[in-house]
Amino acid sequence: MSTEFSLYALSEEHQAVREAARAVCDAKVAPFAADVDEHARYPREAAEALLAADFHAPHIPEQYGGAGADALATVIIIEEVARACASSSLIPAVNKLGSLPVQIAGSEELKVKYLGALARGEGGFSYCLSEPDAGSDAVGMKARAVRDGDTWVLNGVKRWITNAGESEYYTVMAVTDPEKRSRGISAFVVEKSDAGVSFGAPEKKLGIKGSPTREVYLDNVRIGADRMIGAEGTGFEIAMRTLDHTRVTIAAQAVGIAQGAVDYALGYAQERRQFGKPISDFQGLQFLLADMGMKVEAARQLTYAAAGKSERGDSDLTFFGAAAKCFASDVAMEVTTDAVQVLGGYGYTRDYPVERMMRDAKITQIYEGTNQVQRIVMARQLLAGVQSDL
């Protein structure tokens, strides 16, 4: 039985994490969510509040100065931040995505330096895998790293990089041996201050407008050989192992967005009156609300189960990570769309938050592997006979 669950109930410690995260988010994140979205600005208030509460990168082990939160606690924090502001939830989510390769495969020196810096709030950590011509087909990347004595020289373009320009540190995947395909890709830590690193203009996006998405340009970026993460040629394997864990955090983000939409729709339905009574009295609307609540809870349970597997490193994590991300993001898109429907014409305006939640939800079906790719991943796991040990 999982150490994270006792008959499928959260432990007192995990309940306390939720209460603490919700208090911080209600007071210091949610009040700025609409303005962050309207002006497409980085959520400074949320970043400062999360850092002060040690929620900015809770997954960092205590030995490197972090909070040492397990995978389930990290998921709960991301869920609560996303419930208040999806853009802000990408701070802890992407800090885990960017730094997990170092945590999984980095040398002790890299861990002390970069995980310690992240824990201290000295800079965020982004993840550079995708390229203009290499999205779902990540093995088709063209960024190159060429050995030159005790250094590596990196050249290339990375696209769709979350929090690019804000983060100080970047895990970059680059080809070190073109003849070996996936086994010819290596991982490196690149710093924002390294000569030759620059950024494109922020993308103009449908949602998560407060989280900058930019291209990262690598122009003869020379770094020490000690900045390679793991052994040469293991970068793609490290990247995929990372995604097995971090897809669970995207599932958590989706659950949080959906829960925020349900919460608002419930309150509105009880206050809005038509035909002389609250619209929540109408059975047709009750059915809609019931389906919304049911699907969010199902997504949450699958996400928490996947988080337990992430923490333990279970053999079926790949299936559960893909399943949680895929299911929860599909639920988030459906539930936020339904929330707009509950509010009717008001839901379609920016005066109410559900249209923002609907726009924010869409990206969870796309990034860290489209849901079509997740279904491919799940099918391969099933056909390979990987069985659940939940």
Tab-separated table of C-alpha atoms in Angstrom:
chain	number	residue	atom	x	y	z
A	1	MET	CA	0.000	0.000	0.000
A	2	SER	CA	1.186	3.496	-0.791
A	3	THR	CA	2.758	5.510	2.001
A	4	GLU	CA	0.893	8.533	0.621
A	5	PHE	CA	-2.548	7.103	1.327
A	6	SER	CA	-4.415	5.474	4.180
A	7	LEU	CA	-7.524	3.902	2.670
A	8	TYR	CA	-7.398	6.649	0.022
A	9	ALA	CA	-7.479	9.490	2.521
A	10	LEU	CA	-4.925	12.288	2.553
A	11	SER	CA	-2.642	12.268	5.562
A	12	GLU	CA	-2.862	15.072	8.101
A	13	GLU	CA	0.389	16.436	6.712
A	14	HIS	CA	-0.972	16.595	3.172
A	15	GLN	CA	-4.200	18.172	4.384
A	16	ALA	CA	-2.109	20.795	6.182
A	17	VAL	CA	-0.181	21.478	2.976
A	18	ARG	CA	-3.466	22.088	1.147
A	19	GLU	CA	-4.739	24.433	3.834
A	20	ALA	CA	-1.513	26.414	3.882
A	21	ALA	CA	-1.327	26.637	0.089
A	22	ARG	CA	-4.965	27.674	-0.202
A	23	ALA	CA	-4.515	30.401	2.409
A	24	VAL	CA	-1.535	31.849	0.557
A	25	CYS	CA	-3.307	31.649	-2.797
A	26	ASP	CA	-6.588	33.150	-1.600
A	27	ALA	CA	-4.755	36.082	-0.041
A	28	LYS	CA	-1.852	36.748	-2.399
A	29	VAL	CA	-2.432	34.993	-5.737
A	30	ALA	CA	-6.121	35.067	-6.629
A	31	PRO	CA	-6.553	38.859	-6.188
A	32	PHE	CA	-4.073	39.494	-9.017
A	33	ALA	CA	-5.103	36.723	-11.430
A	34	ALA	CA	-7.384	38.853	-13.614
A	35	ASP	CA	-4.863	41.683	-13.903
A	36	VAL	CA	-2.049	39.250	-14.717
A	37	ASP	CA	-4.170	37.814	-17.530
A	38	GLU	CA	-5.454	41.164	-18.809
A	39	HIS	CA	-1.995	42.691	-19.099
A	40	ALA	CA	-0.114	39.479	-19.936
A	41	ARG	CA	2.367	40.247	-17.180
A	42	TYR	CA	4.484	37.953	-15.043
A	43	PRO	CA	2.750	37.334	-11.681
A	44	ARG	CA	5.296	39.055	-9.435
A	45	GLU	CA	2.986	39.080	-6.435
A	46	ALA	CA	2.419	35.346	-6.695
A	47	ALA	CA	6.119	34.660	-7.261
A	48	GLU	CA	7.036	36.566	-4.107
A	49	ALA	CA	4.287	34.932	-2.058
A	50	LEU	CA	5.188	31.422	-3.199
A	51	LEU	CA	8.869	32.026	-2.489
A	52	ALA	CA	8.103	33.364	1.004
A	53	ALA	CA	6.030	30.255	1.747
A	54	ASP	CA	8.609	27.881	0.202
A	55	PHE	CA	6.041	26.836	-2.389
A	56	HIS	CA	8.013	28.052	-5.426
A	57	ALA	CA	9.953	24.776	-5.788
A	58	PRO	CA	8.701	22.531	-2.982
A	59	HIS	CA	10.105	19.356	-4.546
A	60	ILE	CA	13.747	20.248	-3.832
A	61	PRO	CA	15.161	17.822	-1.219
A	62	GLU	CA	15.988	19.175	2.221
A	63	GLN	CA	19.667	18.274	1.778
A	64	TYR	CA	19.888	20.983	-0.899
A	65	GLY	CA	17.997	23.541	1.153
A	66	GLY	CA	14.516	22.775	-0.177
A	67	ALA	CA	11.219	21.984	1.501
A	68	GLY	CA	11.556	18.301	0.668
A	69	ALA	CA	7.930	17.933	-0.376
A	70	ASP	CA	7.003	14.549	-1.790
A	71	ALA	CA	5.315	14.225	-5.182
A	72	LEU	CA	1.803	14.288	-3.710
A	73	ALA	CA	2.446	17.417	-1.634
A	74	THR	CA	3.932	19.107	-4.702
A	75	VAL	CA	0.852	18.163	-6.728
A	76	ILE	CA	-1.455	19.580	-4.046
A	77	ILE	CA	0.445	22.882	-4.037
A	78	ILE	CA	0.301	23.184	-7.828
A	79	GLU	CA	-3.401	22.314	-7.790
A	80	GLU	CA	-4.158	25.012	-5.237
A	81	VAL	CA	-2.149	27.664	-7.081
A	82	ALA	CA	-3.863	26.750	-10.375
A	83	ARG	CA	-7.261	27.014	-8.708
A	84	ALA	CA	-6.418	30.671	-8.084
A	85	CYS	CA	-4.284	31.482	-11.152
A	86	ALA	CA	-3.101	29.058	-13.826
A	87	SER	CA	-0.223	31.322	-14.897
A	88	SER	CA	1.138	31.386	-11.349
A	89	SER	CA	0.934	27.603	-11.019
A	90	LEU	CA	3.585	27.339	-13.720
A	91	ILE	CA	6.138	28.717	-11.252
A	92	PRO	CA	6.324	25.561	-9.081
A	93	ALA	CA	5.405	23.272	-11.994
A	94	VAL	CA	8.127	24.494	-14.358
A	95	ASN	CA	10.695	24.784	-11.586
A	96	LYS	CA	10.208	21.046	-11.080
A	97	LEU	CA	10.239	20.321	-14.815
A	98	GLY	CA	13.446	22.273	-15.381
A	99	SER	CA	15.363	21.032	-12.357
A	100	LEU	CA	14.224	17.407	-12.189
A	101	PRO	CA	16.809	16.257	-14.773
A	102	VAL	CA	19.521	17.556	-12.427
A	103	GLN	CA	17.843	15.836	-9.490
A	104	ILE	CA	17.472	12.562	-11.427
A	105	ALA	CA	20.855	12.331	-13.146
A	106	GLY	CA	23.080	15.274	-12.270
A	107	SER	CA	26.393	15.066	-10.463
A	108	GLU	CA	26.451	15.935	-6.780
A	109	GLU	CA	28.224	19.175	-7.672
A	110	LEU	CA	25.424	20.145	-10.062
A	111	LYS	CA	22.800	19.288	-7.460
A	112	VAL	CA	24.431	21.357	-4.739
A	113	LYS	CA	24.923	24.333	-7.026
A	114	TYR	CA	21.681	24.476	-8.990
A	115	LEU	CA	19.138	22.779	-6.753
A	116	GLY	CA	20.504	24.868	-3.894
A	117	ALA	CA	20.192	28.074	-5.902
A	118	LEU	CA	16.627	27.205	-6.900
A	119	ALA	CA	15.686	26.401	-3.310
A	120	ARG	CA	17.092	29.744	-2.153
A	121	GLY	CA	15.052	31.598	-4.742
A	122	GLU	CA	18.079	32.764	-6.717
A	123	GLY	CA	16.368	31.997	-10.017
A	124	GLY	CA	13.783	29.804	-11.695
A	125	PHE	CA	14.516	26.722	-13.811
A	126	SER	CA	13.117	26.131	-17.325
A	127	TYR	CA	13.173	23.107	-19.633
A	128	CYS	CA	14.390	23.319	-23.229
A	129	LEU	CA	13.352	20.313	-25.283
A	130	SER	CA	11.044	21.505	-28.101
A	131	GLU	CA	12.260	23.236	-31.243
A	132	PRO	CA	10.569	24.878	-34.255
A	133	ASP	CA	10.687	21.562	-36.161
A	134	ALA	CA	10.757	19.185	-33.198
A	135	GLY	CA	7.652	19.174	-31.024
A	136	SER	CA	6.053	15.766	-30.587
A	137	ASP	CA	9.031	14.424	-32.587
A	138	ALA	CA	11.606	15.527	-30.024
A	139	VAL	CA	14.245	13.176	-31.426
A	140	GLY	CA	14.243	15.354	-34.545
A	141	MET	CA	15.874	18.246	-32.688
A	142	LYS	CA	18.665	20.161	-34.423
A	143	ALA	CA	20.346	22.017	-31.564
A	144	ARG	CA	23.979	20.885	-31.429
A	145	ALA	CA	26.578	20.628	-28.716
A	146	VAL	CA	30.172	20.142	-29.888
A	147	ARG	CA	32.999	19.162	-27.544
A	148	ASP	CA	35.981	21.520	-27.458
A	149	GLY	CA	38.507	20.409	-24.877
A	150	ASP	CA	37.022	20.878	-21.409
A	151	THR	CA	34.007	22.752	-22.771
A	152	TRP	CA	30.927	22.225	-24.915
A	153	VAL	CA	29.741	24.748	-27.480
A	154	LEU	CA	25.960	24.886	-27.990
A	155	ASN	CA	24.102	26.264	-30.997
A	156	GLY	CA	20.421	26.125	-31.827
A	157	VAL	CA	16.906	27.383	-31.165
A	158	LYS	CA	14.471	26.109	-28.555
A	159	ARG	CA	10.779	27.007	-28.874
A	160	TRP	CA	7.772	27.100	-26.522
A	161	ILE	CA	9.983	27.527	-23.471
A	162	THR	CA	7.867	28.342	-20.438
A	163	ASN	CA	9.116	31.205	-18.262
A	164	ALA	CA	11.991	31.829	-20.674
A	165	GLY	CA	13.679	35.109	-19.869
A	166	GLU	CA	12.415	34.968	-16.282
A	167	SER	CA	14.269	31.810	-15.312
A	168	GLU	CA	17.973	31.977	-14.513
A	169	TYR	CA	18.657	28.316	-15.304
A	170	TYR	CA	17.762	26.060	-18.258
A	171	THR	CA	18.022	22.347	-18.833
A	172	VAL	CA	18.891	22.139	-22.539
A	173	MET	CA	18.745	19.004	-24.679
A	174	ALA	CA	21.143	19.060	-27.638
A	175	VAL	CA	22.532	16.596	-30.177
A	176	THR	CA	26.074	15.479	-29.397
A	177	ASP	CA	26.182	12.605	-31.918
A	178	PRO	CA	23.825	12.947	-34.938
A	179	GLU	CA	24.416	9.352	-35.992
A	180	LYS	CA	22.842	7.871	-32.862
A	181	ARG	CA	19.376	9.493	-32.991
A	182	SER	CA	17.872	9.376	-29.470
A	183	ARG	CA	21.098	7.965	-28.042
A	184	GLY	CA	23.012	10.906	-29.465
A	185	ILE	CA	21.234	13.554	-27.371
A	186	SER	CA	22.738	14.959	-24.177
A	187	ALA	CA	21.477	17.279	-21.438
A	188	PHE	CA	23.171	20.413	-20.126
A	189	VAL	CA	22.574	23.195	-17.629
A	190	VAL	CA	22.719	26.597	-19.313
A	191	GLU	CA	22.534	29.856	-17.388
A	192	LYS	CA	20.708	32.962	-18.525
A	193	SER	CA	23.941	34.926	-18.040
A	194	ASP	CA	26.031	32.664	-20.294
A	195	ALA	CA	27.435	34.527	-23.292
A	196	GLY	CA	25.422	33.769	-26.418
A	197	VAL	CA	22.094	33.128	-24.672
A	198	SER	CA	19.203	35.339	-25.792
A	199	PHE	CA	15.429	35.207	-26.038
A	200	GLY	CA	12.727	35.865	-28.602
A	201	ALA	CA	9.679	38.055	-28.083
A	202	PRO	CA	6.963	36.643	-25.812
A	203	GLU	CA	4.378	34.605	-27.694
A	204	LYS	CA	0.875	36.084	-27.886
A	205	LYS	CA	-1.212	33.259	-26.474
A	206	LEU	CA	-4.790	32.177	-25.889
A	207	GLY	CA	-4.223	31.535	-22.192
A	208	ILE	CA	-1.638	31.361	-19.376
A	209	LYS	CA	-0.778	34.891	-20.440
A	210	GLY	CA	1.083	35.650	-17.235
A	211	SER	CA	3.679	32.972	-17.921
A	212	PRO	CA	6.064	34.109	-20.671
A	213	THR	CA	6.632	31.649	-23.499
A	214	ARG	CA	9.632	32.487	-25.674
A	215	GLU	CA	12.231	31.042	-27.965
A	216	VAL	CA	15.689	30.520	-26.485
A	217	TYR	CA	18.608	31.222	-28.811
A	218	LEU	CA	21.945	29.517	-28.282
A	219	ASP	CA	24.701	31.223	-30.269
A	220	ASN	CA	28.086	29.617	-29.626
A	221	VAL	CA	27.270	29.207	-25.938
A	222	ARG	CA	30.400	27.801	-24.335
A	223	ILE	CA	29.967	25.967	-21.031
A	224	GLY	CA	32.153	23.718	-18.908
A	225	ALA	CA	31.995	19.960	-19.393
A	226	ASP	CA	30.872	19.676	-15.788
A	227	ARG	CA	27.537	21.226	-16.818
A	228	MET	CA	26.494	18.070	-18.655
A	229	ILE	CA	23.666	16.294	-16.833
A	230	GLY	CA	24.396	12.582	-16.630
A	231	ALA	CA	26.501	10.751	-19.182
A	232	GLU	CA	26.870	11.798	-22.804
A	233	GLY	CA	24.072	10.382	-24.951
A	234	THR	CA	21.601	9.935	-22.085
A	235	GLY	CA	19.784	13.260	-22.541
A	236	PHE	CA	16.727	11.882	-24.296
A	237	GLU	CA	16.284	9.135	-21.718
A	238	ILE	CA	16.584	11.751	-18.947
A	239	ALA	CA	14.059	13.961	-20.729
A	240	MET	CA	11.515	11.148	-20.978
A	241	ARG	CA	12.040	10.038	-17.375
A	242	THR	CA	11.472	13.631	-16.317
A	243	LEU	CA	8.203	13.853	-18.234
A	244	ASP	CA	6.927	10.671	-16.598
A	245	HIS	CA	7.014	12.587	-13.310
A	246	THR	CA	6.097	16.080	-14.449
A	247	ARG	CA	3.069	15.093	-16.499
A	248	VAL	CA	1.525	14.478	-13.088
A	249	THR	CA	2.090	18.144	-12.240
A	250	ILE	CA	0.261	19.207	-15.406
A	251	ALA	CA	-2.596	16.943	-14.364
A	252	ALA	CA	-2.596	18.781	-11.031
A	253	GLN	CA	-2.667	22.126	-12.793
A	254	ALA	CA	-5.641	20.955	-14.856
A	255	VAL	CA	-7.472	19.745	-11.754
A	256	GLY	CA	-6.882	23.097	-10.076
A	257	ILE	CA	-8.176	25.092	-13.040
A	258	ALA	CA	-11.251	22.863	-13.229
A	259	GLN	CA	-11.897	23.119	-9.494
A	260	GLY	CA	-11.725	26.892	-9.669
A	261	ALA	CA	-14.340	26.829	-12.413
A	262	VAL	CA	-16.624	24.497	-10.457
A	263	ASP	CA	-16.331	26.649	-7.343
A	264	TYR	CA	-17.296	29.790	-9.233
A	265	ALA	CA	-20.130	28.135	-11.155
A	266	LEU	CA	-21.637	26.745	-7.941
A	267	GLY	CA	-21.608	30.136	-6.260
A	268	TYR	CA	-23.066	31.853	-9.293
A	269	ALA	CA	-25.819	29.256	-9.768
A	270	GLN	CA	-27.016	29.770	-6.219
A	271	GLU	CA	-27.100	33.562	-6.545
A	272	ARG	CA	-28.411	34.017	-10.084
A	273	ARG	CA	-32.217	34.088	-10.202
A	274	GLN	CA	-34.438	33.374	-13.197
A	275	PHE	CA	-38.163	32.645	-13.273
A	276	GLY	CA	-38.360	33.678	-9.643
A	277	LYS	CA	-35.828	31.270	-8.153
A	278	PRO	CA	-32.097	30.478	-8.150
A	279	ILE	CA	-31.007	28.721	-11.326
A	280	SER	CA	-29.457	26.044	-9.112
A	281	ASP	CA	-33.022	24.858	-8.430
A	282	PHE	CA	-33.432	23.741	-12.039
A	283	GLN	CA	-32.764	20.048	-12.544
A	284	GLY	CA	-31.118	20.530	-15.930
A	285	LEU	CA	-28.480	22.762	-14.360
A	286	GLN	CA	-28.093	20.433	-11.387
A	287	PHE	CA	-27.225	17.602	-13.771
A	288	LEU	CA	-24.585	19.793	-15.414
A	289	LEU	CA	-23.071	20.764	-12.056
A	290	ALA	CA	-23.123	17.150	-10.882
A	291	ASP	CA	-21.201	16.004	-13.952
A	292	MET	CA	-18.677	18.797	-13.457
A	293	GLY	CA	-18.042	17.867	-9.837
A	294	MET	CA	-17.906	14.141	-10.581
A	295	LYS	CA	-15.363	14.499	-13.379
A	296	VAL	CA	-13.102	16.830	-11.390
A	297	GLU	CA	-13.063	14.399	-8.487
A	298	ALA	CA	-12.250	11.483	-10.793
A	299	ALA	CA	-9.397	13.495	-12.304
A	300	ARG	CA	-8.124	14.387	-8.837
A	301	GLN	CA	-8.087	10.778	-7.669
A	302	LEU	CA	-6.236	9.611	-10.777
A	303	THR	CA	-3.755	12.468	-10.369
A	304	TYR	CA	-3.111	11.667	-6.706
A	305	ALA	CA	-2.652	7.976	-7.523
A	306	ALA	CA	-0.129	8.975	-10.216
A	307	ALA	CA	1.636	11.221	-7.700
A	308	GLY	CA	2.030	8.278	-5.352
A	309	LYS	CA	3.560	6.277	-8.182
A	310	SER	CA	5.857	9.178	-9.011
A	311	GLU	CA	7.089	9.299	-5.438
A	312	ARG	CA	7.728	5.565	-5.319
A	313	GLY	CA	9.031	5.285	-8.865
A	314	ASP	CA	6.577	2.486	-9.678
A	315	SER	CA	7.044	0.498	-12.870
A	316	ASP	CA	3.706	1.693	-14.252
A	317	LEU	CA	4.396	5.396	-13.694
A	318	THR	CA	4.673	6.013	-17.448
A	319	PHE	CA	1.086	4.822	-17.956
A	320	PHE	CA	-0.290	6.642	-14.925
A	321	GLY	CA	1.524	9.896	-15.664
A	322	ALA	CA	0.165	9.922	-19.213
A	323	ALA	CA	-3.306	8.872	-18.079
A	324	ALA	CA	-3.533	11.513	-15.364
A	325	LYS	CA	-2.320	14.294	-17.636
A	326	CYS	CA	-4.598	13.275	-20.495
A	327	PHE	CA	-7.735	12.668	-18.447
A	328	ALA	CA	-7.383	15.680	-16.158
A	329	SER	CA	-6.703	18.090	-19.012
A	330	ASP	CA	-9.658	16.799	-21.026
A	331	VAL	CA	-11.801	17.235	-17.905
A	332	ALA	CA	-10.473	20.762	-17.364
A	333	MET	CA	-11.400	21.769	-20.907
A	334	GLU	CA	-14.875	20.287	-20.594
A	335	VAL	CA	-15.589	21.616	-17.117
A	336	THR	CA	-14.408	25.167	-17.806
A	337	THR	CA	-16.519	25.216	-20.978
A	338	ASP	CA	-19.504	24.073	-18.926
A	339	ALA	CA	-18.792	26.756	-16.330
A	340	VAL	CA	-19.038	29.394	-19.042
A	341	GLN	CA	-22.371	27.846	-20.017
A	342	VAL	CA	-23.631	28.063	-16.427
A	343	LEU	CA	-22.948	31.796	-16.419
A	344	GLY	CA	-24.506	32.260	-19.857
A	345	GLY	CA	-23.729	35.625	-21.444
A	346	TYR	CA	-21.877	36.759	-18.336
A	347	GLY	CA	-19.539	33.797	-18.614
A	348	TYR	CA	-18.478	35.001	-22.048
A	349	THR	CA	-17.183	38.311	-20.681
A	350	ARG	CA	-13.971	39.211	-18.939
A	351	ASP	CA	-15.932	40.569	-15.995
A	352	TYR	CA	-16.117	36.985	-14.746
A	353	PRO	CA	-13.185	34.574	-14.339
A	354	VAL	CA	-14.545	31.456	-16.034
A	355	GLU	CA	-13.666	32.575	-19.573
A	356	ARG	CA	-10.063	32.987	-18.406
A	357	MET	CA	-10.149	29.526	-16.878
A	358	MET	CA	-11.491	28.113	-20.148
A	359	ARG	CA	-8.663	29.733	-22.100
A	360	ASP	CA	-6.083	28.593	-19.559
A	361	ALA	CA	-7.372	25.013	-19.588
A	362	LYS	CA	-6.684	24.476	-23.290
A	363	ILE	CA	-2.907	24.414	-23.011
A	364	THR	CA	-3.015	21.521	-20.535
A	365	GLN	CA	-4.179	19.317	-23.417
A	366	ILE	CA	-1.153	20.370	-25.472
A	367	TYR	CA	2.054	20.927	-23.554
A	368	GLU	CA	4.306	18.252	-22.045
A	369	GLY	CA	3.021	16.015	-24.819
A	370	THR	CA	-0.279	16.458	-26.623
A	371	ASN	CA	-3.118	14.252	-25.465
A	372	GLN	CA	-2.846	12.349	-28.724
A	373	VAL	CA	0.746	11.501	-27.788
A	374	GLN	CA	-0.398	10.552	-24.264
A	375	ARG	CA	-2.804	8.034	-25.762
A	376	ILE	CA	0.028	6.560	-27.819
A	377	VAL	CA	2.133	6.293	-24.665
A	378	MET	CA	-0.694	4.605	-22.755
A	379	ALA	CA	-1.453	2.155	-25.546
A	380	ARG	CA	2.196	1.117	-25.809
A	381	GLN	CA	2.339	0.522	-22.068
A	382	LEU	CA	-0.825	-1.579	-22.156
A	383	LEU	CA	0.344	-3.593	-25.148
A	384	ALA	CA	3.692	-4.172	-23.441
A	385	GLY	CA	1.829	-5.754	-20.543
A	386	VAL	CA	2.654	-3.103	-17.946
A	387	GLN	CA	0.067	-3.763	-15.248
A	388	SER	CA	-1.052	-1.512	-12.456
A	389	ASP	CA	0.221	-2.344	-8.980
A	390	LEU	CA	-2.016	0.230	-7.272
